[in-house]
Structures are given as C-alpha cells and as structure tokens.
PDB file of C-alpha atoms in Angstrom:
ATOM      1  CA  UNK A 135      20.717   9.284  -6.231  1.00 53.00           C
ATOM      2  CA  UNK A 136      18.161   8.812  -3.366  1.00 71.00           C
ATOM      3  CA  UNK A 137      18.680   6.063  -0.844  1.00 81.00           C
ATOM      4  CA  UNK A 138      15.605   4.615  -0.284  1.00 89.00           C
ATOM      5  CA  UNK A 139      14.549   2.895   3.288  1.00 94.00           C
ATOM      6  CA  UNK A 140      14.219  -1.197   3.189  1.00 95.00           C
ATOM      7  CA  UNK A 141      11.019  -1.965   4.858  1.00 97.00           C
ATOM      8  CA  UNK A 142      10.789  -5.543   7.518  1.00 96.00           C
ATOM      9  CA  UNK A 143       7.042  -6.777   7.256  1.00 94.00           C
ATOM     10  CA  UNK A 144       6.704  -6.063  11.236  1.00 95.00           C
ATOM     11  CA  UNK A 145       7.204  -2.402  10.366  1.00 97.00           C
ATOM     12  CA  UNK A 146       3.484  -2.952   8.118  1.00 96.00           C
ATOM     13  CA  UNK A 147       0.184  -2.116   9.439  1.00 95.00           C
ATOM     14  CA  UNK A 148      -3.456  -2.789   8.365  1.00 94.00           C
ATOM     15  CA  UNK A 149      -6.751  -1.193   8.835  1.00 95.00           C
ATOM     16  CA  UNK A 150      -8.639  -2.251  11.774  1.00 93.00           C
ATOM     17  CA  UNK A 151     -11.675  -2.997   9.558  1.00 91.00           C
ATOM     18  CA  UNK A 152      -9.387  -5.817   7.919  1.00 90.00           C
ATOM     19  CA  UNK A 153      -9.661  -9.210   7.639  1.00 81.00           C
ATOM     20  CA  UNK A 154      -8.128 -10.849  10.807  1.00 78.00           C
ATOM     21  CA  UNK A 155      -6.649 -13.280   7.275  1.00 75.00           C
ATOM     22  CA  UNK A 156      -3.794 -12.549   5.611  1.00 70.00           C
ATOM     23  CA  UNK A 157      -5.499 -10.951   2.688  1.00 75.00           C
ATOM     24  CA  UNK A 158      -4.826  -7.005   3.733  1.00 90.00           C
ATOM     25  CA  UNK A 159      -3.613  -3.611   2.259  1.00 96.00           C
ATOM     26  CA  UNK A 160      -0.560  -3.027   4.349  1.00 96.00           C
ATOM     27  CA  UNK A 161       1.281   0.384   4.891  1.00 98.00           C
ATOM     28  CA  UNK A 162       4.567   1.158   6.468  1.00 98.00           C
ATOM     29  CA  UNK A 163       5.905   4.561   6.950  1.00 98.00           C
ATOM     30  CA  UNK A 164       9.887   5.483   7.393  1.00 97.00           C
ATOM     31  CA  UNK A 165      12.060   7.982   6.665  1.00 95.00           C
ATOM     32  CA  UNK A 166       9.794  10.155   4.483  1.00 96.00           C
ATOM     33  CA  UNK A 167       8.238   7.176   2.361  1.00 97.00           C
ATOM     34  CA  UNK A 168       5.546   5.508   2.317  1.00 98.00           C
ATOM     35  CA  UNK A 169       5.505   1.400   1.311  1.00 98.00           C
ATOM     36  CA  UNK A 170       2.250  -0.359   0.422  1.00 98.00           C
ATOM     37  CA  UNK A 171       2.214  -4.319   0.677  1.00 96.00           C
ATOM     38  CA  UNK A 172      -0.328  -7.438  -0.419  1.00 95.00           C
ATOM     39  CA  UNK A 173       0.369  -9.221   2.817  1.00 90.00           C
ATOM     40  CA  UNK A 174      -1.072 -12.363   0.504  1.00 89.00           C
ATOM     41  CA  UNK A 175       2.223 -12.724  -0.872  1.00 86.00           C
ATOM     42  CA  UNK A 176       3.940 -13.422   2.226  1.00 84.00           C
ATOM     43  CA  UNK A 177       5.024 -17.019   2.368  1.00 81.00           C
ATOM     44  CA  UNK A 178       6.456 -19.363   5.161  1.00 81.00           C
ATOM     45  CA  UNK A 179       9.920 -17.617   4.518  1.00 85.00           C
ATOM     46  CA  UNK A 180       8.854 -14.319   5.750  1.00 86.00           C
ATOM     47  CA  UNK A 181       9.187 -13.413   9.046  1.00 89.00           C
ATOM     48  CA  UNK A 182       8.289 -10.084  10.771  1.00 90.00           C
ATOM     49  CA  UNK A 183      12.089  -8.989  10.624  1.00 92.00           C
ATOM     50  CA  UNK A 184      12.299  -9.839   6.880  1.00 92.00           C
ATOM     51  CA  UNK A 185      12.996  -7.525   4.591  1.00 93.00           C
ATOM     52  CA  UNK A 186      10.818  -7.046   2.008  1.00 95.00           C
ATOM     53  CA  UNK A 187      11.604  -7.114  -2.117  1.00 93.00           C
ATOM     54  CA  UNK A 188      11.366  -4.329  -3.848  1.00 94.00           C
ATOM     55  CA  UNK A 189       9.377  -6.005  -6.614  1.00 95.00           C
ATOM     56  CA  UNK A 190       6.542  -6.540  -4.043  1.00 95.00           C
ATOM     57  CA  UNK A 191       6.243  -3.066  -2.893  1.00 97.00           C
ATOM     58  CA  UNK A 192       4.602   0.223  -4.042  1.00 98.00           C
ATOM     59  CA  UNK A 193       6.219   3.349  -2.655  1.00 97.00           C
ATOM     60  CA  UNK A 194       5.810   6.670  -2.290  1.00 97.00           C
ATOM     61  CA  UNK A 195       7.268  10.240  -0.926  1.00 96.00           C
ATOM     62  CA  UNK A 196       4.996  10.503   2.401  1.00 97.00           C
ATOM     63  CA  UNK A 197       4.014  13.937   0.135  1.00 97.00           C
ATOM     64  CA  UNK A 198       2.279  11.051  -2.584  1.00 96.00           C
ATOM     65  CA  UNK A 199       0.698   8.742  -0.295  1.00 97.00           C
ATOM     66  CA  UNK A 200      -0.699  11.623   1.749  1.00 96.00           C
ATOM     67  CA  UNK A 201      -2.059  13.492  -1.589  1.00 95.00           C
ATOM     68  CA  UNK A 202      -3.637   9.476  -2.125  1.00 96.00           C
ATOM     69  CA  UNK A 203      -5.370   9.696   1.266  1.00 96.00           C
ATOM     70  CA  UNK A 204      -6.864  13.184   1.007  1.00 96.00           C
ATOM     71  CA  UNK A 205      -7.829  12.536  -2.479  1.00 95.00           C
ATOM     72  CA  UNK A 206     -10.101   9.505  -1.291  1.00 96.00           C
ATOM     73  CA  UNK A 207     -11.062  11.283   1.652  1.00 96.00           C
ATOM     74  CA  UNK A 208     -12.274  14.052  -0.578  1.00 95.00           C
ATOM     75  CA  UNK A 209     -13.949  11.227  -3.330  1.00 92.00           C
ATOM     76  CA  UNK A 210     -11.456  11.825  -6.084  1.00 87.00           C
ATOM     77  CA  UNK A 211      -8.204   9.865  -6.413  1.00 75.00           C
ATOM     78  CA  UNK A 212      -7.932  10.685 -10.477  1.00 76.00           C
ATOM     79  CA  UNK A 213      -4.525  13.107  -9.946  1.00 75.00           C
ATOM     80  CA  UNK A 214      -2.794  10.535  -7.396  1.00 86.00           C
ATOM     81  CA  UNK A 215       0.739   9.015  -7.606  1.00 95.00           C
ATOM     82  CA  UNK A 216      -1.513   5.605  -6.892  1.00 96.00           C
ATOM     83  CA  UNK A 217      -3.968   4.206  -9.026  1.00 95.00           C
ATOM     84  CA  UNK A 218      -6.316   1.459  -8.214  1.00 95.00           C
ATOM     85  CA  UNK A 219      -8.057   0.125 -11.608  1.00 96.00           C
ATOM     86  CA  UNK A 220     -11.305  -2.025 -11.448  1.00 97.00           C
ATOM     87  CA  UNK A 221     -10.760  -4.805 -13.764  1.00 98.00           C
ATOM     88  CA  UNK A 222     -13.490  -7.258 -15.392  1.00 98.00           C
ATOM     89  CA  UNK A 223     -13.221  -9.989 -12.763  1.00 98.00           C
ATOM     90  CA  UNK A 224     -13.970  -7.592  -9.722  1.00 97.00           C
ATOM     91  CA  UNK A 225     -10.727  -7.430  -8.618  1.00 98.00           C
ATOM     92  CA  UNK A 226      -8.537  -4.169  -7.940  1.00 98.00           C
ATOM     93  CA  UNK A 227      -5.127  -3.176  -9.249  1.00 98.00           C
ATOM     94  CA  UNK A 228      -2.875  -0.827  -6.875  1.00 98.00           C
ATOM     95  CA  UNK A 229      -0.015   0.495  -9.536  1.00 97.00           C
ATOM     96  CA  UNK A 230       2.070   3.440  -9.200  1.00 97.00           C
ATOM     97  CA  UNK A 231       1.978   6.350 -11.582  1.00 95.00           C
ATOM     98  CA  UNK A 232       5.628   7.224 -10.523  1.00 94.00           C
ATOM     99  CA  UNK A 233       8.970   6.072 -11.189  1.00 93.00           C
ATOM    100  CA  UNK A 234       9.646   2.982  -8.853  1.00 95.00           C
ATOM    101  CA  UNK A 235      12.521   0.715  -7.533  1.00 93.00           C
ATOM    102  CA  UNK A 236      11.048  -2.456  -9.468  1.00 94.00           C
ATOM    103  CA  UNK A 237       9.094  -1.134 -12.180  1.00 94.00           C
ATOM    104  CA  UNK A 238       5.228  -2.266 -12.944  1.00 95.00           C
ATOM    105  CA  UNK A 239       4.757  -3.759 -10.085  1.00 97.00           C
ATOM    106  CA  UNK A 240       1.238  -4.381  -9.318  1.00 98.00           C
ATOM    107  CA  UNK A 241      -0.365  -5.248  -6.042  1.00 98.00           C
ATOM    108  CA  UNK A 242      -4.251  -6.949  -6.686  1.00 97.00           C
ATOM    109  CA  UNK A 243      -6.867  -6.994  -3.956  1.00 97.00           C
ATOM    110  CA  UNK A 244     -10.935  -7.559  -3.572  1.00 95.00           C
ATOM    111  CA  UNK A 245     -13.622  -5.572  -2.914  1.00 96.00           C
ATOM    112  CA  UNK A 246     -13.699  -6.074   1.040  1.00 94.00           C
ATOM    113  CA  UNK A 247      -9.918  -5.421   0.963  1.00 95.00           C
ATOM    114  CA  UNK A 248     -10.079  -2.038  -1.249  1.00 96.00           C
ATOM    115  CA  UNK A 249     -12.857  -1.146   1.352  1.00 96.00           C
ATOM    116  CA  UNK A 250     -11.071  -1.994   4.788  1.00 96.00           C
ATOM    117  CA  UNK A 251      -8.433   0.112   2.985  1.00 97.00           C
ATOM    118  CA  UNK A 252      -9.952   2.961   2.136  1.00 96.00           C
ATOM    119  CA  UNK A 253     -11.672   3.185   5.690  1.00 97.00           C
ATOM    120  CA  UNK A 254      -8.930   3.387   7.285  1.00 97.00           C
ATOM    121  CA  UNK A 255      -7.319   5.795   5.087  1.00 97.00           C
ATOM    122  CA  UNK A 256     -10.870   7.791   6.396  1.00 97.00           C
ATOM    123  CA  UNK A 257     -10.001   7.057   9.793  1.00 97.00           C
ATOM    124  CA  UNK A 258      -6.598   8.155   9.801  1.00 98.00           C
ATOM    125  CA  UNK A 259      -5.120   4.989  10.703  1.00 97.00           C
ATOM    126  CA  UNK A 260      -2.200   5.704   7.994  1.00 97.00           C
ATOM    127  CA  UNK A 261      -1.121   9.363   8.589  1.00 97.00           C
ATOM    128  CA  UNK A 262       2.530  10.183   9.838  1.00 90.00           C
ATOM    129  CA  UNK A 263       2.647   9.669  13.273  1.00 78.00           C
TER     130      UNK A 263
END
C-alpha cells in the first residue's frame, strides 16, 4: 500500500492570472504527487498549516498531472488522469479518472477560474520545481 503525502493549504499555489478572491484552482506538489484544491471551500477553520481532507482534494502521480499539463499545452486533454466537464450552467467539473483516496470527489469552478488555470499551466507556473 502507498503512503500518500497530507497536503497544509500554505503548501497550495495559484496562477498569477487568478483572482486576488478566494475563488482559485490551487496546486501543491510533494513527494511525487500532485494535489489540486477549490480554495472556495476553505472556511474560517482553515489555516495555512491545516491539513487538508482528502474528500476535498484531487491527486495525482506528478507523472498524471504533468501528462494533464502537456495535454492542454498541446490542446487535447481527452487521454488525461483529469477531466474537466462543461456542464449546462457554465460551470466546470475537475474529477479524476483514477482511483482516489475519497472517491468521486469533484472540485467545480467558472470560466475565469478554468482560464487563470489553464494559463498558468501554459506558463509553467505548476511544473516540479
């Protein structure tokens, strides 16, 4: 069985092109994983040395999340280990296409947030240090 890393909401960053708000795609990176977080469902409990649940994170292998970021770099995210689904309302849905710690989670953001996202994911802003 794999360990997997726990993940403090100080160890989460957001694009620069994000909302200065607390309405962001975050991502952390440790030990070989990658986390992605809905900083909108931090409350007043959280502080930047909590410890974030499980069932309010998405992660990956850094080997997923990295396939993700090429894969919209390149235009095409159809083969990823994340999927983001448009729904009716406008909204997005992040969900994972791989076996996670809390299953079916789903992280939901807007248009400007999927956007901020995805340019810093063209930026670079999210690869391994």
């Amino acid at each position: 069985m794999t360990l997997l890393p726990t993940f403090t909401a100080a160890e989460f960053r957001k694009a620069h092109a994000s909302s200065p708000n607390q309405n962001c795609v975050r991502i952390a990176r440790k030990d070989g994983w990658t986390a992605v977080w809905d900083d909108k469902r931090a409350s007043d409990r959280i502080t930047p040395a909590s410890v974030l649940p499980a069932d309010e994170l998405l992660l990956f292998t850094d080997e997923q999340f990295d396939a993700y970021q090429v894969g919209v770099r390149e235009g095409r995210t159809d083969a990823s280990s994340l999927t983001v689904a448009h729904r009716a309302d406008g909204m997005y849905v992040f969900r994972a296409v791989t076996a996670q710690p809390v299953p079916e989670v789903e992280l939901i953001f807007d248009q400007a947030e999927l956007d901020a996202f995805h340019d810093g994911v063209r930026n670079r802003e999210f690869d391994r240090a």
